[in-house]
Every structure is written in C-alpha cells, then in structure tokens.
Amino acid sequence: MDLRKGKGASAPARAPGETAPGGAALPLAHRVTLNDIAAHAGVSRATVSLVLRKSPLVKEDTRQRIDQAMADLGYVYNRRAANLRSGASRTIGLVLCEIITPNYSQFTAGIDDVLDAESYVGFITNTAEDAARQKRVLVRMQEHGVDGIVLVPAEETRADALEEAHCGGLPCVLAQRRVEGFPADYVGPDYAAGMELVTEHLIGLGHRHIGFIGGVRRIAPLSERLRGFRKALRRHKLKIGPIVPCPVLDRSSGYAAARDLFAEENPPTALVCYNDIVAFGVMLALIERGLEPGRDVAVVGCDDVAEAGLHRPALTTFTTDPRVVGREAAKLLLRRIENPSRPPEQIIVPPRLIIRQSCGSAGPARALAHTTRPAPAVAATEAPKARRPRRPSPHALKGSAGT
Amino acid sequence: MDLRKGKGASAPARAPGETAPGGAALPLAHRVTLNDIAAHAGVSRATVSLVLRKSPLVKEDTRQRIDQAMADLGYVYNRRAANLRSGASRTIGLVLCEIITPNYSQFTAGIDDVLDAESYVGFITNTAEDAARQKRVLVRMQEHGVDGIVLVPAEETRADALEEAHCGGLPCVLAQRRVEGFPADYVGPDYAAGMELVTEHLIGLGHRHIGFIGGVRRIAPLSERLRGFRKALRRHKLKIGPIVPCPVLDRSSGYAAARDLFAEENPPTALVCYNDIVAFGVMLALIERGLEPGRDVAVVGCDDVAEAGLHRPALTTFTTDPRVVGREAAKLLLRRIENPSRPPEQIIVPPRLIIRQSCGSAGPARALAHTTRPAPAVAATEAPKARRPRRPSPHALKGSAGT
DNA sequence: AGACAGATTTAGATCGATCTAATTTTTCGT
DNA sequence: ACGAAAAATTAGATCGATCTAAATCTGTCT
C-alpha cells in the first residue's frame, strides 16, 4: 500500500506523534525505539531498558507507565541492537546434512521444542552432504552471531575443517554422527544398546543360532552395532553366528548377502540386520528361497523407516526417537552456552524396540494378511499409530536432565 | 587451535580492559573487528568496510592488503552490527504449522535452496497448529529483525491475528494455505489443475461415469478441487458423476462413502478421491464388495503420500512437488523484500500426475503381485525412485521466473 | 606551477539497544 | 530536620558495523 510513502517528516525524536492509529498497515515508518517509548512515558531510555529486562530496580508505578507506552506505540523489541551490546543473541544455528529425511525433520522438531520453550530461535540450513556448503553455512551462522551450533555433520567431515570454520571457538554440539578428532559435545542414538535389545529379543524367542548382515567393515558404526550384538549373545553364552558385512547398505546388497549365507550349510534361524533397508533385501532373498520371514527365519532391522511397518511381513526393528535426540541436543547446547568451559559431554539416547511380525513373535504370524479389520490386502498404518501413545522416555544415560 | 588463546595484546583500541581473563571460559577473547583489521593493515575502518562490501572505490593494492589482514587475524564478519546500521539483515523467518510432515520438510528444503543461493539464512519455527504459539514466534522473528517471513499458517489463523502480530508491516508470503482477508502474497499447489489432470487421465482410459469422493462441504479446498474435476468432465461433455463429500478426511470415512455409493444402482466405473487417505478407504470398500481397484474400478487420489506407492494396488495420484513450492515461496519473498510496494502476487504451482496401478492403466493391471523382480509379496519402493529422475518443472502459472 | 576532475581514503555520526558509573529521589533512624 | 542508606533513575559511553560528507591524493591539462 503506502509502504514507500513513509510518513512525511518521520521521527522527530521528541514527538513520535500518532504512529498509526488509523493506518491499517503502518509500514515501519521509523520503527518504534526505546527513545520513543522513553519520550512517551516521560522517563529516560535507560529506565525503559531496565523494564524490558524485567529488572527489579524499577518502581512498579513507572513500570506500568512504560508498559502502557510500549503497548500504545506498538513497540517491537530490537534484539539485534541489544545483542550488539550484550553479546548473546538467543539464537543458534542448526546445520543439517539433509533436511528431507524424516528422521531429521523429527530431530528438527525436537530442537525447536526446546528452543521455543527457552525463547531461542534457530537458523536452519541444509548442507546436502556437501562439505564446502557446510563450511560456508557454518561461517554464515557465525556472521549472524549465533550463540552456538547444532551440527549433523556432512559425510566425510574432517575435524580440521570444523576448526577452520571457527567452530572450535563456538559452542557446538554434534548430533547423530561423530567427527573423529573433534572433541565436541555429542548426542546420538545408542546403536549398541539397540542391537543388544533386538538380539536379546530373538534369544528370548528361542533362537540359538543368530547371524548378522550388513555394515561396512572397519568403520565405527558397524563395530558399535556388532558390540551390542555380541554382548547379548555372550551374556547367554551363545556362539556368535556368521557376520556378513556388505559393501553398500542397500536392499540389493542385503539380498545378495542373505542369498550367499543361505547357500551354505546350517544357516542361522534368525538374522540381525544392519538396518531396515538391508533387512528388506534379506527378506527378499529368504522368500526367493521359499522361506517365510517371521515363520521360518526371524529377521530384525534398525531405524524403523516408514516402510518398516507397511512391509509384509511388518519388520521388527528398533529406533531412537529422533525428536528426543533433538531435544537432548538442544538442551546440551544451551547448557554449553551457559557454561562454555565444562568438559565435552556425550549423550547417548536409548533405543526403543518395535516388535512386529518379521521376528515371528507378534500376534499370529501366519495370519498376516487378515487382521481383525476388513482389510484383506491393504497395508494398514496401524504400526505408527500403535507407537504414538507410548511416549518415548527422554532419559539419557549421561548428563543431567536440565530443563 | 589458538582460537581460545587470543593473540596476546590484541587491539586494545580504547583499553576496554580484559573482558574476562579470570572468567573460567573467556568468551571469545575479543572477537576481531573492523578496527583490528584497519590497524593491522594501516588504513581506516571505513576503507575496510568498503572492501567488505566489495566497493569498486578501493584501490586494488589496498584491497589486497586488507584481505590479507583479514585472513591473518581470522576475521568473521559481524552481520548483526552491520544490520543495525543498514537495516536489512539477510535473514527471513520460516514459520511452519508442523515441521514433521514430510511435505513440509521438502518445502523447507526448497526454501533453503533459494536462501542459500542468495546468501540469506532462515530461522525456522514450528507452531504445531497452535495460534498462540504462532503469534509468539511471529513476534520473536521480528525482534530478531528478519527481512520477511514465509508463513504456513496454523489452522484457523485469522487475518486480524496476523495484522496484530505486525505481519501487516513486514514482507510476508503465505504458503500452502491461504488466510482469508489477509491480502498477502501466496504460493501453493494447484489442486484444481491436479484434479483436472487425473480426471482427464481417467477419461483418456475410457471412463465415462466418474464419481468424486471426499471433502468437507462449503470450504474452499473442496470447491477448488471440484472445479478441476468438473472442468475436465465438461470439456468432454460427460455427465458429472455422483459427488459424495465426507465429514472427515480419513480412511474410514472414505470407506463409508464408497460403500454407500456402491450400494446404489449404476455406480461409477472410476472414482476421483479428495486425497490419498480417502482413496485407501475407498479401495478397502471396493475390495470388500469383491471389486478389484485398478481392474474393476479405477481409483485415483491426491498428495502422493508415502504409502501411495507401497499400497497394493499402488495408487495413481497427483502431487505438487513441495520443494518447488518452497523455492517459489522463497523467491517470491525475496522479490517482495526487494520491492515492498508491488501488489500481492499469487503463485500456483502446477501438479504432476503419478500413474500407478489403481487406475488400471500402468502396466499389466492383473499382475500386480508379480513384478519383473523376484519380489512376490514384497512392496518394492520402485515408485519413488522412478519419479526422482524426472525433474519437476518449476514453472509457475503466474509470476515471472525471477532467479 | 596551478587548477581541476577523478580516484581513494577517512573522520565522525549513526543504528538501537546495554552497561557503567553516577545522580537524584525516597525512606528512615535518631 | 538532618544525614545516611537504600531505591530509583539517568547521562553518556559502548557494541561493530554503515553511511555521509569531507579530505586527501593522484594525474592531466593549460
């Protein structure tokens, strides 16, 4: 409308006049400042500032007068200006390796939960797994004066790259993925515990010969998972079954690994898979061999991807609620901002087991196709619904609850 | 490295005293400023500022000296300080009604694509469909001095609430959902065109008696969709088939509506559903009646939710790539920021048809269970993969392409 | 050499808040 | 009523950049 019109001689400093009682959309013709409030309320700028910061120094009477003036003039706090002087910005940066993964959007939601409660705001950016882009946005965040950063590092992020992006000097919490040699705070899922959980579950169902499929040799994520797998077996004094890594973590390499494994003699009766995607491939191979997952061979995965509950048979798996991871990450970052000198902290969020049909224990494994509802061949989304009411426990193994 | 150490006597300028030498965590021992650079390079602060802004006024020689100084001292631009003086912040706010919906995370990614290219950064916040929270975060964004806002309004957002949150004075683009009476820019999917598209497709397959199921009477989204539905039928001079609204947009009301419809005489041979969820319910009802969706009756949906491709039969549907909507929204906002006085613009992003089995046209409709791959009962995720290579066309019906 | 235009550079005010170090006002004991 | 202590308020510097207007430094032309 009259956006460019301004309001004639704007801002006479001592006479804010009617800012815009009639103006439908008063267009920031001289955004109202502390000086305006001060003049309107007949006090000094400093006093208004004290009111803004809820200082107990101000007399109740004056405070009300100033509050009224702010309401009258439609004041909007200018945090940038405040920040310039005071340092902190109540702003953090959230740098994600990939926005569109559902996992990360829940993670983001968890972060926002905490930030909103603490009246922080977060910048969000996507690095799309690109190290150069990551560096660029990290610097950009700092230009904007964030108080700290939550970083889900792009693949192949090197510690020195983070140092170079000045993250060494800024409170920074890594989430979901670690960066070797960068001794920062970390929050992530506990894959070892999860693997232990599913393996225990299989053992509880009577399995004694359990194999493991998937994972790239010699890298941390695999050894972490194997640790949990082995731990459960060892506890029950069972032999560690065959461990078949695959070069790539997709359906087809899961398929190939399982096919090869079942071509040998005496195959396992249960398979723990590196993740859900690999598990899907594994089940494919089993079916091809005439074996029914969930009846003839138990299969479990990890991550609880969207398809897991829709698959036939629905996949037993485990996951760490990413929203909880997000919340923990945000809380940790705020603690770190509060006190930058404390030693780095690691928060490992415990997983949650999701029992479905592929391990043969949930309900009538044979009657997969017929539920109580009139849904012969339709994949009902009962799984996600069933999970929701069960609030994930936000307990972290280490680190205080904070607030 | 030596980031925390400071660098000895760094630029005492006016002798601000040691900020906090004893302080447990000396907080950024005097961040490097323009003054430091100026002193180090032997020029004035103003000249350094010119270099920062890539002014052509500075001699090449000096520019290099200054660039060198910045590199030496590890300077990080302080945009907040710059903003305070110059007004614009190169920051926008993204206010979402719900972060975790996959649709919105793609939307967010689209926004980030554009922002990153223009070296903007976006704040993100979730309103969780809560009007009070929405108002709070809108104000908070402005406190932080955003140049504009992309808002996916929470349900039941009233125009006056947005005015009250001062959004009337700030560049603001609504996305995905309109707010009646708030004459702002808008970017969203073209449901009318999508409905026309699927209806045309059904007609092309030979259907002459086509019904419509779902949608709440008397609200805009339904009438928009029906417009497209009717338009296609009228173009081919076909009778408008039965239109069955449902009170709620879920699976079971789709089920009920279809059951009732097929209890009558002479039911349609094809059904256009309000959205995918309704379509799932409809297919359930058909199957229950002994009719096979995709063979006996064609069914199409809208949205392409995750289950659509995994369903048996896989659902023919249409969707508007939310990432494209995000990109258009961001571009429009930047244009608006550039020139706040132009009249409001509406950008309607065209939809894309996704042909699967439920309309009986894609591949051998009978052989649904057996694909070329050895996957008898396994829901392969081939659908989303098949879609990806086809880059969505970012053409908008109205509004110039911008950049 | 002096004038003058154009190219560079700079001093100082400024953005809108906070912070420090007062100053002014009020309260209260004696 | 006086002075001291406590309470309330404030002037002015400050954060780190931008911006304006002026100053300085070229080089060219007469």
Coordinates of N, CA and C in Angstrom, one line a residue, chain A residues 20-93:
Chain A
A20 N 0.4 5.2 14.1 CA -0.5 4.9 13.1 C -1.8 4.3 13.6
P21 N -2.6 5.1 14.3 CA -3.8 4.5 14.8 C -4.8 4.2 13.7
G22 N -4.8 5.1 12.7 CA -5.7 4.9 11.6 C -5.0 4.0 10.5
G23 N -3.7 4.0 10.4 CA -3.0 3.3 9.3 C -3.3 1.8 9.5
A24 N -4.0 1.3 8.5 CA -4.3 -0.2 8.5 C -3.0 -1.0 8.7
A25 N -2.1 -0.6 7.8 CA -0.8 -1.4 7.9 C 0.3 -0.3 8.0
L26 N 0.5 0.1 9.1 CA 1.5 1.1 9.3 C 2.9 0.5 8.9
P27 N 3.5 1.1 8.0 CA 4.6 0.4 7.3 C 6.0 0.7 7.9
L28 N 6.2 0.5 9.1 CA 7.5 0.7 9.7 C 8.1 2.1 9.3
A29 N 7.3 3.0 9.3 CA 7.9 4.3 9.0 C 8.6 4.7 10.3
H30 N 9.8 4.5 10.4 CA 10.5 4.7 11.7 C 10.0 3.7 12.7
R31 N 10.6 2.6 12.7 CA 10.3 1.6 13.7 C 10.4 2.2 15.1
V32 N 9.5 1.9 16.0 CA 9.4 2.5 17.3 C 10.7 2.0 18.1
T33 N 11.3 2.9 18.8 CA 12.5 2.6 19.5 C 12.4 2.9 21.0
L34 N 13.4 2.5 21.7 CA 13.4 2.8 23.2 C 13.2 4.3 23.4
N35 N 13.9 5.1 22.6 CA 13.8 6.5 22.8 C 12.3 7.0 22.7
D36 N 11.6 6.5 21.7 CA 10.2 6.9 21.6 C 9.4 6.5 22.8
I37 N 9.7 5.3 23.3 CA 8.9 4.9 24.5 C 9.3 5.8 25.7
A38 N 10.6 6.1 25.8 CA 11.0 6.9 26.9 C 10.3 8.3 26.8
A39 N 10.3 8.9 25.6 CA 9.7 10.2 25.5 C 8.2 10.1 25.8
H40 N 7.6 9.1 25.3 CA 6.1 8.9 25.5 C 5.8 8.8 27.0
A41 N 6.7 8.1 27.7 CA 6.4 7.8 29.1 C 7.1 8.8 30.0
G42 N 7.8 9.7 29.5 CA 8.5 10.7 30.3 C 9.5 10.2 31.2
V43 N 10.3 9.2 30.7 CA 11.4 8.7 31.5 C 12.6 8.6 30.6
S44 N 13.7 8.1 31.1 CA 14.9 8.0 30.3 C 15.0 6.7 29.5
R45 N 15.8 6.6 28.5 CA 15.9 5.4 27.7 C 16.4 4.3 28.7
A46 N 17.3 4.6 29.6 CA 17.9 3.6 30.4 C 16.8 2.9 31.3
T47 N 15.8 3.7 31.7 CA 14.8 3.1 32.6 C 13.9 2.1 31.7
V48 N 13.6 2.5 30.5 CA 12.8 1.7 29.7 C 13.6 0.4 29.5
S49 N 14.9 0.5 29.2 CA 15.7 -0.7 29.0 C 15.6 -1.6 30.2
L50 N 15.6 -1.1 31.4 CA 15.5 -1.9 32.6 C 14.2 -2.6 32.7
V51 N 13.1 -1.9 32.3 CA 11.8 -2.6 32.3 C 11.8 -3.7 31.3
L52 N 12.4 -3.5 30.1 CA 12.5 -4.6 29.2 C 13.1 -5.8 29.7
R53 N 14.2 -5.6 30.5 CA 14.9 -6.7 31.0 C 14.4 -7.2 32.4
K54 N 13.2 -6.7 32.7 CA 12.5 -7.1 33.9 C 13.3 -6.9 35.2
S55 N 14.0 -5.8 35.2 CA 14.9 -5.5 36.4 C 14.0 -5.2 37.5
P56 N 14.3 -5.6 38.7 CA 13.6 -5.3 39.9 C 13.8 -3.9 40.4
L57 N 14.7 -3.2 39.8 CA 15.1 -1.9 40.2 C 14.0 -0.8 40.0
V58 N 13.1 -1.1 39.0 CA 12.2 -0.1 38.6 C 10.9 -0.1 39.5
K59 N 10.5 1.1 39.8 CA 9.3 1.2 40.7 C 8.1 0.7 39.9
E60 N 7.2 0.0 40.6 CA 6.0 -0.6 40.0 C 5.2 0.4 39.1
D61 N 5.1 1.6 39.7 CA 4.3 2.7 39.1 C 4.9 3.0 37.7
T62 N 6.2 3.2 37.7 CA 6.9 3.6 36.4 C 6.8 2.5 35.4
R63 N 7.0 1.3 35.9 CA 7.0 0.1 35.1 C 5.6 0.1 34.3
Q64 N 4.6 0.3 35.0 CA 3.3 0.2 34.3 C 3.1 1.3 33.3
R65 N 3.6 2.5 33.7 CA 3.5 3.6 32.7 C 4.3 3.2 31.4
I66 N 5.5 2.6 31.6 CA 6.3 2.3 30.4 C 5.6 1.1 29.7
D67 N 5.1 0.2 30.4 CA 4.4 -0.9 29.7 C 3.3 -0.3 28.8
Q68 N 2.6 0.6 29.4 CA 1.5 1.2 28.7 C 2.0 1.9 27.4
A69 N 3.1 2.6 27.6 CA 3.7 3.4 26.4 C 4.1 2.4 25.3
M70 N 4.6 1.3 25.7 CA 5.0 0.3 24.7 C 3.8 -0.2 24.0
A71 N 2.8 -0.5 24.7 CA 1.6 -1.0 24.1 C 1.0 0.1 23.2
D72 N 1.0 1.3 23.6 CA 0.4 2.4 22.8 C 1.1 2.5 21.5
L73 N 2.4 2.5 21.6 CA 3.2 2.7 20.3 C 3.4 1.5 19.5
G74 N 3.1 0.3 20.0 CA 3.3 -0.9 19.3 C 4.8 -1.2 19.1
Y75 N 5.4 -1.2 20.2 CA 6.8 -1.4 20.2 C 7.2 -2.9 19.9
V76 N 8.2 -3.1 19.1 CA 8.7 -4.4 18.9 C 10.2 -4.4 19.3
Y77 N 10.6 -5.2 20.2 CA 11.9 -5.3 20.7 C 12.9 -5.5 19.6
N78 N 14.0 -4.8 19.6 CA 15.0 -5.0 18.6 C 16.2 -5.7 19.2
R79 N 16.1 -7.0 19.0 CA 17.1 -7.9 19.6 C 18.5 -7.7 19.0
R80 N 18.5 -7.4 17.8 CA 19.8 -7.2 17.1 C 20.6 -6.1 17.8
A81 N 19.9 -5.0 18.1 CA 20.6 -3.9 18.7 C 21.1 -4.3 20.1
A82 N 20.2 -5.0 20.8 CA 20.5 -5.4 22.1 C 21.7 -6.4 22.1
N83 N 21.7 -7.3 21.2 CA 22.8 -8.2 21.0 C 24.1 -7.6 20.8
L84 N 24.1 -6.6 20.0 CA 25.3 -5.9 19.6 C 26.1 -5.5 20.9
R85 N 25.3 -5.0 21.8 CA 25.9 -4.6 23.0 C 26.2 -5.7 24.0
S86 N 25.2 -6.6 24.1 CA 25.3 -7.5 25.2 C 26.0 -8.9 24.9
G87 N 26.2 -9.1 23.6 CA 26.9 -10.3 23.2 C 26.0 -11.4 22.8
A88 N 25.3 -12.0 23.7 CA 24.5 -13.2 23.4 C 23.3 -12.8 22.5
S89 N 22.9 -13.7 21.7 CA 21.8 -13.4 20.7 C 20.6 -14.2 20.9
R90 N 20.6 -15.2 21.7 CA 19.5 -16.1 21.9 C 19.1 -16.7 20.5
T91 N 20.1 -17.1 19.8 CA 20.0 -17.6 18.5 C 21.0 -18.8 18.4
I92 N 20.5 -19.8 17.8 CA 21.5 -20.9 17.5 C 21.4 -21.3 16.0
G93 N 22.4 -22.0 15.5 CA 22.4 -22.5 14.2 C 22.1 -24.0 14.2

